[in-house]
XYZ file of C-alpha atoms in Angstrom:
696
model
C 40.050 16.952 56.804
C 39.415 13.792 58.809
C 35.918 15.034 59.565
C 35.240 15.559 55.871
C 36.483 12.082 55.133
C 34.114 10.513 57.677
C 31.214 12.509 56.232
C 31.964 11.347 52.695
C 32.615 7.786 53.802
C 29.282 7.676 55.636
C 27.462 9.028 52.588
C 29.130 6.523 50.285
C 28.292 3.562 52.512
C 24.714 4.776 52.891
C 24.357 4.984 49.116
C 25.666 1.452 48.687
C 23.120 0.232 51.226
C 20.408 2.308 49.465
C 19.672 4.449 52.506
C 20.019 8.161 53.284
C 22.769 9.482 55.573
C 21.245 10.282 58.941
C 23.894 12.695 60.206
C 23.523 15.532 57.708
C 21.123 17.104 55.269
C 21.443 16.882 51.517
C 22.613 20.514 51.337
C 25.331 19.894 53.934
C 26.592 16.849 52.026
C 26.627 18.781 48.739
C 28.521 21.640 50.390
C 31.110 19.263 51.846
C 31.623 17.570 48.458
C 32.003 20.891 46.683
C 34.513 22.135 49.266
C 36.729 19.050 48.871
C 36.983 19.581 45.127
C 37.490 23.338 45.350
C 40.181 23.027 48.012
C 42.205 20.848 45.702
C 44.971 23.115 44.462
C 44.225 24.504 41.057
C 47.674 23.639 39.776
C 46.655 20.001 39.410
C 47.104 20.439 35.699
C 50.876 20.832 36.117
C 51.207 17.306 37.461
C 52.150 18.283 41.035
C 49.679 15.765 42.406
C 51.001 12.826 40.447
C 52.957 11.637 43.488
C 49.651 11.010 45.252
C 48.294 8.820 42.485
C 49.254 5.474 44.028
C 47.984 6.496 47.472
C 44.691 7.656 45.963
C 44.219 4.382 44.162
C 44.875 2.465 47.380
C 42.363 4.649 49.175
C 39.598 3.800 46.729
C 40.343 0.086 46.558
C 41.006 -0.645 50.227
C 38.484 -1.048 53.011
C 40.942 0.544 55.472
C 41.456 4.179 54.639
C 44.402 6.361 55.510
C 43.939 8.062 58.909
C 45.067 11.354 57.386
C 43.739 11.533 53.824
C 45.135 14.382 51.782
C 43.226 16.664 49.442
C 43.747 14.478 46.373
C 42.410 11.421 48.174
C 39.317 13.306 49.325
C 38.749 14.600 45.807
C 38.968 11.044 44.442
C 36.420 9.919 46.997
C 34.084 12.792 46.036
C 34.398 11.953 42.335
C 33.597 8.315 43.000
C 30.590 9.338 45.100
C 29.302 11.704 42.414
C 29.582 9.005 39.738
C 27.758 6.511 41.944
C 24.959 8.953 42.792
C 24.309 9.745 39.135
C 24.334 6.062 38.208
C 21.870 5.136 40.941
C 19.554 7.980 40.010
C 19.676 7.009 36.344
C 18.889 3.354 37.016
C 16.203 4.256 39.575
C 17.410 1.599 42.006
C 16.786 3.633 45.168
C 13.766 3.893 47.413
C 11.650 7.004 47.082
C 13.076 8.653 50.207
C 16.688 7.848 49.325
C 16.127 8.881 45.724
C 14.804 12.292 46.796
C 17.757 12.815 49.140
C 20.483 12.119 46.579
C 18.560 13.834 43.795
C 18.563 16.946 45.964
C 22.338 16.555 46.478
C 22.819 16.339 42.713
C 20.580 19.361 42.082
C 22.434 21.539 44.567
C 25.818 20.570 43.159
C 25.117 20.909 39.443
C 22.482 23.614 39.306
C 23.484 25.942 42.132
C 27.209 25.380 42.629
C 28.389 25.072 39.001
C 29.956 21.737 39.898
C 30.168 20.575 36.260
C 32.756 23.271 35.494
C 34.926 21.980 38.343
C 34.626 18.389 37.104
C 35.474 19.341 33.529
C 38.554 21.175 34.790
C 39.706 18.102 36.738
C 39.043 15.870 33.753
C 41.619 17.866 31.817
C 44.341 17.797 34.476
C 47.586 15.867 34.012
C 47.025 13.564 36.965
C 45.656 10.517 35.144
C 43.759 9.138 38.121
C 41.995 12.424 38.833
C 41.353 12.932 35.137
C 39.761 9.530 34.683
C 37.598 9.704 37.810
C 36.438 13.182 36.836
C 35.591 11.984 33.309
C 33.552 9.136 34.789
C 31.667 11.562 37.034
C 30.978 13.938 34.155
C 29.782 11.153 31.859
C 27.548 9.658 34.519
C 25.778 12.970 35.124
C 25.427 13.668 31.380
C 23.754 10.271 30.972
C 21.456 11.056 33.898
C 20.340 14.327 32.318
C 19.823 12.726 28.911
C 17.695 9.926 30.273
C 15.666 11.816 32.848
C 15.367 15.266 31.271
C 16.267 14.694 27.592
C 18.811 17.488 27.677
C 22.491 17.591 26.739
C 24.657 19.277 29.349
C 25.864 22.495 27.777
C 29.154 22.717 29.666
C 30.113 19.174 28.680
C 29.053 19.752 25.092
C 31.004 23.007 24.803
C 34.179 21.495 26.278
C 34.066 18.428 24.008
C 33.558 20.557 20.915
C 36.402 22.853 21.917
C 38.821 19.964 22.429
C 37.811 18.085 19.261
C 38.189 21.157 17.078
C 41.790 21.588 18.234
C 42.912 18.070 19.182
C 46.248 17.632 20.890
C 47.403 14.422 22.499
C 47.048 14.457 26.259
C 44.643 13.938 29.131
C 42.307 16.645 27.887
C 41.675 14.938 24.550
C 41.667 11.477 26.095
C 39.073 12.475 28.698
C 36.914 14.082 26.021
C 36.887 11.113 23.635
C 36.460 8.637 26.489
C 33.512 10.579 27.904
C 31.791 10.931 24.533
C 32.267 7.219 23.885
C 30.800 6.344 27.284
C 27.724 8.517 26.775
C 27.036 7.111 23.298
C 27.492 3.537 24.559
C 25.019 4.103 27.378
C 22.362 5.449 25.018
C 22.892 2.705 22.420
C 22.659 -0.040 25.048
C 19.227 1.078 26.202
C 17.794 3.043 23.310
C 14.223 2.421 24.446
C 14.900 4.185 27.769
C 15.703 7.470 26.026
C 13.531 9.748 24.008
C 13.512 8.822 20.282
C 16.162 10.696 18.376
C 18.617 11.013 21.268
C 21.438 9.245 19.445
C 20.815 11.255 16.289
C 20.878 14.479 18.325
C 24.251 13.609 19.844
C 25.743 12.593 16.511
C 24.499 15.756 14.830
C 26.052 17.894 17.569
C 29.530 16.399 17.303
C 29.596 15.233 13.665
C 31.684 18.062 12.200
C 34.121 18.230 15.119
C 34.667 14.453 15.113
C 35.332 14.433 11.384
C 37.911 17.204 11.737
C 39.594 15.533 14.698
C 39.885 12.222 12.825
C 41.753 13.829 9.948
C 44.276 15.311 12.379
C 44.820 12.295 14.623
C 45.593 9.608 12.028
C 48.300 9.508 9.349
C 47.253 11.498 6.323
C 50.109 10.804 3.903
C 50.047 7.825 1.609
C 52.636 5.256 2.553
C 54.509 2.683 0.585
C 56.211 -0.472 1.731
C 59.006 0.291 4.154
C 57.800 3.775 5.124
C 56.188 4.521 8.453
C 53.609 7.050 9.481
C 54.651 9.905 11.738
C 52.628 11.800 14.322
C 52.700 15.400 15.474
C 54.020 14.316 18.860
C 57.175 12.391 19.662
C 55.579 10.919 22.787
C 54.544 7.485 21.543
C 52.883 6.512 24.828
C 50.559 9.532 24.748
C 49.570 8.846 21.165
C 48.932 5.197 21.933
C 46.384 6.210 24.570
C 44.871 8.839 22.296
C 44.534 6.455 19.362
C 43.085 3.722 21.574
C 40.339 6.067 22.761
C 39.755 7.249 19.212
C 39.397 3.671 17.941
C 36.872 2.904 20.676
C 34.916 5.987 19.648
C 35.046 4.975 15.971
C 33.626 1.568 16.804
C 30.752 3.121 18.738
C 30.047 5.516 15.880
C 30.040 2.635 13.386
C 27.849 0.527 15.666
C 25.417 3.440 15.928
C 25.217 3.515 12.148
C 24.533 -0.220 11.927
C 21.961 -0.049 14.703
C 20.174 3.001 13.299
C 20.599 2.112 9.630
C 16.844 2.093 9.073
C 16.825 5.876 9.420
C 17.499 8.122 6.461
C 20.130 10.163 8.312
C 23.761 9.152 7.811
C 26.411 11.193 9.587
C 29.903 11.689 8.194
C 31.543 10.719 11.476
C 29.808 7.331 11.463
C 31.207 6.637 7.986
C 34.835 7.464 8.807
C 36.003 3.945 9.637
C 34.704 2.742 6.258
C 35.364 5.516 3.761
C 38.729 6.506 5.265
C 39.938 3.053 6.240
C 43.207 3.646 4.385
C 44.232 5.985 7.202
C 43.543 3.243 9.749
C 45.556 0.759 7.730
C 48.504 3.147 7.805
C 48.450 3.094 11.607
C 49.562 -0.539 11.377
C 52.752 0.664 9.674
C 53.400 3.473 12.149
C 55.552 3.904 15.229
C 52.869 3.157 17.796
C 52.551 0.338 20.271
C 51.664 -3.131 19.046
C 48.359 -3.229 20.912
C 47.153 -0.163 18.975
C 47.888 -1.857 15.654
C 46.082 -4.922 16.901
C 43.086 -2.829 17.910
C 42.936 -1.320 14.416
C 42.750 -4.732 12.775
C 40.189 -6.011 15.272
C 38.048 -2.948 14.567
C 38.220 -3.513 10.812
C 37.425 -7.187 11.308
C 34.315 -6.428 13.369
C 33.156 -3.856 10.824
C 33.541 -6.273 7.912
C 31.703 -8.956 9.899
C 28.974 -6.419 10.767
C 29.716 -6.973 14.456
C 30.863 -3.501 15.452
C 29.894 -2.916 19.068
C 28.996 -6.564 19.619
C 31.101 -6.773 22.779
C 29.465 -3.586 24.081
C 25.993 -5.088 24.332
C 24.300 -3.027 21.627
C 22.240 -5.934 20.342
C 21.935 -7.226 16.809
C 22.834 -4.789 14.061
C 20.942 -4.350 10.820
C 22.283 -6.153 7.778
C 23.997 -4.232 5.024
C 21.060 -4.882 2.713
C 18.841 -2.839 5.040
C 21.351 -0.080 5.648
C 21.322 3.545 4.641
C 21.860 4.700 1.072
C 25.650 4.779 1.448
C 26.131 1.486 3.270
C 26.874 -0.746 0.282
C 29.245 1.714 -1.378
C 31.010 2.433 1.920
C 31.666 -1.219 2.714
C 32.992 -1.687 -0.806
C 35.293 1.303 -0.313
C 36.656 -0.331 2.824
C 37.185 -3.606 0.950
C 38.936 -1.779 -1.897
C 41.261 0.000 0.532
C 42.224 -3.303 2.150
C 42.840 -5.064 -1.170
C 44.821 -2.139 -2.512
C 46.972 -2.212 0.616
C 47.563 -5.959 0.188
C 48.496 -5.357 -3.429
C 51.177 -2.866 -2.314
C 52.731 -5.374 0.158
C 51.035 -3.886 3.208
C 50.932 -7.352 4.793
C 54.710 -7.297 5.052
C 54.371 -4.356 7.455
C 51.897 -6.102 9.782
C 53.663 -7.241 12.967
C 52.734 -10.412 14.835
C 54.382 -10.673 18.225
C 54.607 -13.615 20.553
C 51.418 -14.336 22.420
C 51.259 -12.943 25.958
C 51.096 -15.678 28.579
C 50.684 -13.705 31.795
C 47.667 -11.809 33.074
C 48.094 -8.265 31.892
C 50.056 -9.282 28.823
C 53.574 -8.505 30.047
C 55.092 -11.937 29.494
C 56.014 -13.494 26.180
C 55.868 -17.078 25.011
C 59.075 -18.857 24.147
C 59.799 -21.225 21.317
C 59.436 -21.157 17.575
C 56.155 -23.060 17.103
C 53.078 -21.429 15.639
C 51.368 -21.724 19.032
C 53.788 -19.092 20.376
C 52.415 -16.381 18.117
C 49.479 -14.055 18.557
C 46.624 -15.968 16.922
C 44.196 -13.137 17.622
C 46.261 -10.946 15.311
C 46.579 -13.706 12.701
C 42.819 -14.279 12.692
C 42.095 -10.569 12.422
C 44.406 -10.069 9.448
C 43.097 -13.172 7.702
C 39.447 -12.248 8.089
C 40.014 -8.646 7.022
C 41.520 -9.889 3.755
C 38.968 -12.688 3.201
C 35.907 -10.571 3.924
C 37.226 -7.797 1.701
C 37.566 -10.302 -1.137
C 34.079 -11.597 -0.433
C 32.516 -8.143 -0.631
C 34.539 -7.471 -3.768
C 33.211 -10.460 -5.698
C 29.656 -9.782 -4.537
C 29.735 -6.337 -6.048
C 29.699 -5.503 -9.732
C 31.371 -2.136 -9.085
C 34.618 -1.194 -7.409
C 38.062 -0.234 -8.521
C 38.871 -3.524 -10.191
C 40.571 -6.734 -9.145
C 44.244 -6.049 -9.686
C 45.950 -9.371 -9.041
C 43.032 -11.816 -8.776
C 41.763 -14.027 -5.973
C 44.734 -16.390 -6.227
C 47.135 -13.496 -5.827
C 45.485 -12.257 -2.641
C 45.314 -15.743 -1.121
C 48.944 -16.349 -2.031
C 49.912 -13.088 -0.330
C 47.946 -14.097 2.764
C 49.584 -17.527 2.928
C 53.011 -15.961 2.544
C 52.204 -13.634 5.438
C 51.115 -16.558 7.621
C 54.227 -18.593 6.820
C 56.480 -15.641 7.575
C 54.707 -15.125 10.903
C 55.309 -18.696 12.056
C 52.283 -20.712 10.910
C 53.657 -24.121 9.958
C 52.330 -24.742 6.434
C 53.784 -27.048 3.844
C 53.926 -26.156 0.209
C 51.330 -27.651 -2.118
C 48.057 -29.337 -1.308
C 48.479 -29.126 2.452
C 48.154 -25.350 2.480
C 44.398 -25.700 3.037
C 45.026 -26.683 6.654
C 45.814 -23.039 7.440
C 42.169 -22.360 8.302
C 42.198 -24.959 11.068
C 45.625 -23.890 12.309
C 44.771 -20.199 12.503
C 41.092 -20.331 13.507
C 40.964 -23.564 15.499
C 40.505 -21.741 18.819
C 37.681 -19.470 17.662
C 34.612 -21.169 16.183
C 32.778 -18.064 15.006
C 35.803 -16.689 13.165
C 36.556 -20.092 11.635
C 33.032 -20.367 10.207
C 33.263 -16.875 8.762
C 36.591 -17.732 7.131
C 35.291 -21.043 5.757
C 32.179 -19.371 4.361
C 34.192 -16.617 2.702
C 36.626 -19.110 1.158
C 33.728 -21.213 -0.129
C 32.133 -18.186 -1.792
C 35.477 -17.192 -3.305
C 35.980 -20.704 -4.668
C 32.499 -20.905 -6.181
C 32.888 -17.486 -7.779
C 36.312 -18.304 -9.201
C 35.172 -21.710 -10.480
C 32.398 -20.101 -12.482
C 34.608 -17.385 -13.926
C 37.583 -19.586 -14.872
C 38.703 -23.156 -15.422
C 39.741 -24.175 -11.950
C 41.749 -27.252 -11.035
C 41.644 -28.690 -7.538
C 45.435 -28.813 -7.214
C 45.760 -25.135 -8.117
C 43.186 -24.199 -5.474
C 44.911 -26.277 -2.819
C 48.222 -24.533 -3.496
C 46.716 -21.253 -2.257
C 44.745 -22.943 0.535
C 41.315 -22.310 -0.982
C 39.743 -25.752 -1.452
C 36.433 -25.894 0.496
C 36.514 -29.711 0.580
C 39.792 -29.575 2.481
C 38.452 -26.970 4.885
C 35.370 -29.043 5.728
C 37.395 -32.224 6.120
C 39.885 -30.548 8.450
C 36.952 -29.205 10.477
C 35.525 -32.715 10.888
C 38.925 -34.081 11.822
C 39.305 -31.412 14.498
C 36.024 -32.490 16.115
C 36.780 -36.217 15.681
C 33.920 -36.578 13.192
C 31.462 -36.126 16.062
C 28.027 -35.309 14.648
C 26.823 -33.947 18.005
C 29.277 -31.068 17.743
C 27.948 -30.260 14.276
C 24.492 -30.280 15.826
C 25.653 -27.793 18.456
C 26.931 -25.544 15.686
C 23.604 -25.796 13.849
C 21.582 -24.898 16.919
C 23.888 -22.114 18.107
C 23.242 -18.545 16.997
C 26.814 -17.481 17.780
C 28.269 -18.566 14.432
C 27.271 -18.543 10.772
C 27.649 -22.318 10.580
C 24.132 -22.953 9.248
C 24.648 -20.650 6.275
C 28.074 -22.113 5.590
C 26.920 -25.715 6.043
C 23.997 -25.441 3.637
C 26.185 -23.807 0.996
C 28.854 -26.443 1.414
C 26.433 -29.384 1.247
C 25.177 -28.069 -2.083
C 28.749 -27.885 -3.303
C 29.481 -31.373 -1.958
C 26.422 -32.757 -3.761
C 27.568 -31.213 -7.032
C 31.264 -32.116 -6.680
C 31.175 -35.575 -5.130
C 34.211 -36.873 -6.980
C 36.205 -33.787 -6.015
C 35.576 -34.528 -2.355
C 36.552 -38.178 -2.800
C 39.850 -37.140 -4.385
C 40.578 -34.691 -1.567
C 39.966 -37.390 1.051
C 42.290 -39.795 -0.717
C 45.007 -37.179 -1.096
C 44.885 -36.062 2.521
C 44.763 -39.597 3.896
C 47.698 -40.559 1.735
C 49.922 -37.691 2.808
C 52.602 -38.060 5.461
C 51.514 -34.922 7.319
C 47.794 -35.524 7.471
C 47.655 -39.341 7.535
C 45.921 -40.660 10.617
C 47.164 -43.608 12.635
C 44.772 -46.455 11.893
C 44.944 -49.922 13.416
C 43.870 -52.733 11.115
C 43.457 -56.314 12.291
C 41.918 -59.571 11.095
C 39.081 -59.376 13.613
C 37.669 -56.323 11.837
C 35.862 -58.467 9.253
C 33.968 -60.389 11.911
C 33.163 -57.190 13.845
C 31.639 -55.593 10.774
C 29.465 -58.655 10.178
C 28.232 -58.431 13.763
C 27.398 -54.756 13.347
C 25.436 -55.446 10.176
C 23.487 -58.251 11.799
C 22.709 -56.139 14.873
C 21.612 -53.247 12.669
C 19.204 -55.416 10.673
C 17.713 -57.092 13.758
C 17.156 -53.766 15.528
C 15.504 -52.191 12.519
C 13.287 -55.214 11.940
C 12.131 -55.041 15.558
C 11.393 -51.307 15.489
C 9.995 -50.880 11.987
C 8.821 -54.303 11.012
C 10.526 -54.180 7.622
C 13.939 -53.677 6.188
C 14.816 -53.064 2.581
C 18.212 -54.388 1.541
C 20.117 -54.198 -1.672
C 23.211 -56.150 -2.619
C 25.594 -54.133 -4.724
C 28.610 -55.374 -6.576
C 30.740 -54.429 -3.629
C 28.639 -56.494 -1.236
C 27.240 -53.496 0.649
C 24.032 -53.479 2.657
C 21.753 -50.454 2.358
C 19.148 -49.732 5.009
C 16.436 -47.608 3.416
C 14.185 -45.232 5.346
C 10.640 -46.543 4.700
C 9.173 -43.044 4.495
C 7.772 -42.222 1.040
C 10.101 -39.898 -0.793
C 10.746 -38.946 -4.397
C 14.327 -40.181 -4.188
C 16.371 -42.778 -2.373
C 16.727 -41.975 1.351
C 19.304 -44.320 2.824
C 19.941 -43.911 6.506
C 23.177 -45.856 6.547
C 25.410 -47.537 3.968
C 27.974 -50.087 5.049
C 30.013 -51.070 1.974
C 32.493 -53.908 2.024
C 36.097 -53.947 0.884
C 39.437 -53.569 2.592
C 39.165 -53.154 6.344
C 40.141 -49.880 8.012
C 39.650 -48.936 11.626
C 37.734 -45.731 12.319
C 39.323 -44.600 15.559
C 40.912 -45.860 18.705
C 39.059 -43.696 21.217
C 35.555 -42.197 21.193
C 35.313 -38.399 21.014
C 34.112 -36.334 23.934
C 30.506 -35.213 23.634
C 29.280 -31.697 24.315
C 25.682 -32.915 24.635
C 24.318 -36.457 24.534
C 21.253 -35.979 22.362
C 20.346 -39.650 22.564
C 20.106 -39.825 26.365
C 16.544 -38.524 26.630
C 13.898 -40.826 28.042
C 11.948 -40.243 24.848
C 14.826 -41.079 22.541
C 13.451 -44.407 21.443
C 14.150 -45.529 17.885
C 11.957 -43.930 15.266
C 11.796 -43.939 11.500
C 15.027 -42.488 10.167
C 16.911 -43.115 13.461
C 19.877 -45.325 14.050
C 18.925 -48.182 16.407
C 19.765 -47.618 20.021
C 22.274 -50.458 20.030
C 24.317 -48.789 17.311
C 25.522 -45.548 18.851
C 28.310 -43.337 17.613
C 30.417 -44.453 20.549
C 30.161 -48.017 19.233
C 31.077 -46.891 15.765
C 34.089 -44.960 17.039
C 35.369 -47.595 19.462
C 37.271 -50.478 17.833
C 34.735 -50.580 14.987
C 35.358 -50.569 11.258
C 33.779 -49.690 7.973
C 34.902 -51.754 4.973
C 35.227 -49.749 1.803
C 37.504 -49.114 -1.097
C 37.215 -45.386 -0.289
C 39.512 -43.476 2.029
C 39.131 -43.404 5.789
C 38.136 -39.748 5.882
C 35.570 -40.237 3.125
C 33.730 -43.012 5.001
C 33.876 -41.209 8.332
C 32.532 -38.019 6.771
C 29.528 -39.823 5.290
C 28.927 -41.621 8.576
C 29.063 -38.319 10.490
C 26.584 -36.652 8.117
C 24.294 -39.679 8.303
C 24.233 -39.586 12.080
C 23.592 -35.848 11.963
C 20.573 -36.387 9.703
C 19.214 -39.004 12.079
C 19.431 -36.716 15.109
C 18.032 -33.657 13.313
C 15.134 -35.766 11.982
C 14.292 -36.940 15.493
C 14.409 -33.424 16.928
C 12.379 -32.025 14.039
C 9.598 -34.567 14.521
C 9.347 -33.699 18.193
C 9.349 -29.962 17.461
C 12.583 -29.606 19.421
C 14.669 -28.152 16.602
C 14.844 -24.336 16.714
C 13.957 -23.843 13.032
C 12.537 -25.679 10.031
C 15.262 -28.064 8.918
C 13.446 -29.540 5.919
C 15.874 -28.135 3.350
C 18.866 -29.192 5.424
C 17.523 -32.721 5.811
C 16.896 -32.930 2.081
C 20.513 -32.038 1.380
C 21.812 -34.561 3.921
C 19.612 -37.256 2.394
C 20.934 -36.441 -1.069
C 24.488 -36.803 0.238
C 23.655 -40.257 1.620
C 22.085 -41.230 -1.675
C 25.236 -40.121 -3.491
C 27.313 -42.314 -1.207
C 25.187 -45.393 -1.673
C 24.852 -44.949 -5.421
C 28.625 -44.721 -5.711
C 28.835 -48.286 -4.412
C 26.623 -49.671 -7.197
């Protein structure tokens, strides 16, 4: 046995160094590997080798091996070697000589020794370590055959079909679903490396069996509030593993549909997570582990955001508008199922545990603050509800809106309050977006965009008052203002959002600016209300020296502009404000900065941290439309003031948007902005014009 270990160890180290073993031929190595697996007692399926599991794991992870490895340890080493050989052959990372050597080893094992049957048997054993390593070896070789020979291994295919047609929780089913998921992920990641139609061929082979297995593995009875789903097995731990693997497989199937949506073929199995989402929702109210319920909601969130498989490296998915014939109706079915569940108090069944604080998730946070709760779960639930409402209002069909947008938002806010999110009644409810999504920019932008669309739709269809919208946390002005407050009104962070492709901020921002332009007074009222509240009021320091400081800023601004442009256009309004007008010809007023006078209010006590200093370039000299170099945002945010009869937040918002326009204009002129920002700049200019005109 020691001799076999040294042979396998030498082969494994040679493979890692991309060389061929010099002490034995390829046939001898294949024979030794086959013998180690065959000598493993066939009663592995009864769990008799479970006592060796810890030793086997140590063997594989330690550089110092046991001097007397047992049969299980040798089998684990063989399985690891087989998986590595197949992976190297698939990726073609070996030299020609080494590639021929290990390809010959693989050929002898799988074509002449029926090694796949042995691996499939081990994959179904009760020893979890052996089962998982065997599943990895099987999957790796199946991928190799698909990529290099465009064939599906018949033994693997037959075993998977057999297990899926009669699913029963355990290692056999877990190994099957895990292996199928791994193979599909590999093909989807590098579709161009496989023959066209490979994914479709795999889906067609397993479509019927997967559909049947799904109906047996998830709750099938309709549940009401207070009832819980039951499973055919009383072993909750086994079902947790089974459902976790099934959910991973469902995400891959859905991602395959999004990625291949340009084709006319749509398989039933790839539609399951959409058209039978009610069964997934019932898992949340079942007696399974918390992490399974969390995985369900994260899956539904990614599907509704069209990001299924995003973390698996599948690339950008096709939009719903370019999907197959059933895509629109399927996504609406999912939205209807979610809204119907909310209507029947499903949210009351959704658990939110304390956030794990230790690596591995075994520890729990202490305390009663909202920070102690699982914000990942809160964000998932919130986005599932919001996106479902968004799809609902965008569609003319569906099953009908039972309780209205306000009812759904009220139910969501009640859920958040009951789960520990500290929200006050009334107008302050809008801060829930920042409280729940503050740690995740992409999710926050999706939530803000959905709420904006819901507000605009509801405003058109009914007489809507701002106070009523704030009660259910749906006022887009509040959401935008809280966003700016969270980033200290730093325009450079907004610029980062605009340039980044990781969020939908551009789409949201353009939509909101249009709304802001059309509802200027509504925004002013929101700023005044928030600044006047005890909860949201900022600490401002006001002193007599502010008047003199503002005069100095105005004088410096005029002198700098006169030096760089040669002309300055000023207008004296009733409030005593000074307007600096961009000299570029334009059909409407294009003020670059308005400094109105009135009661003094300090902007901030400390400057915000910058992600990127966009004004530090050697070529960042003052140009038309730019703020002068002497008047930076750091100056404006450090012991500076803006005199106005408006609220603090109102003035700081306009200042932030003005500075953003200046920077985007500069980047656009130098062809440094990643896209054409003409429409965006036009909207920002219109906002500035609104601000200056309001001072007349």
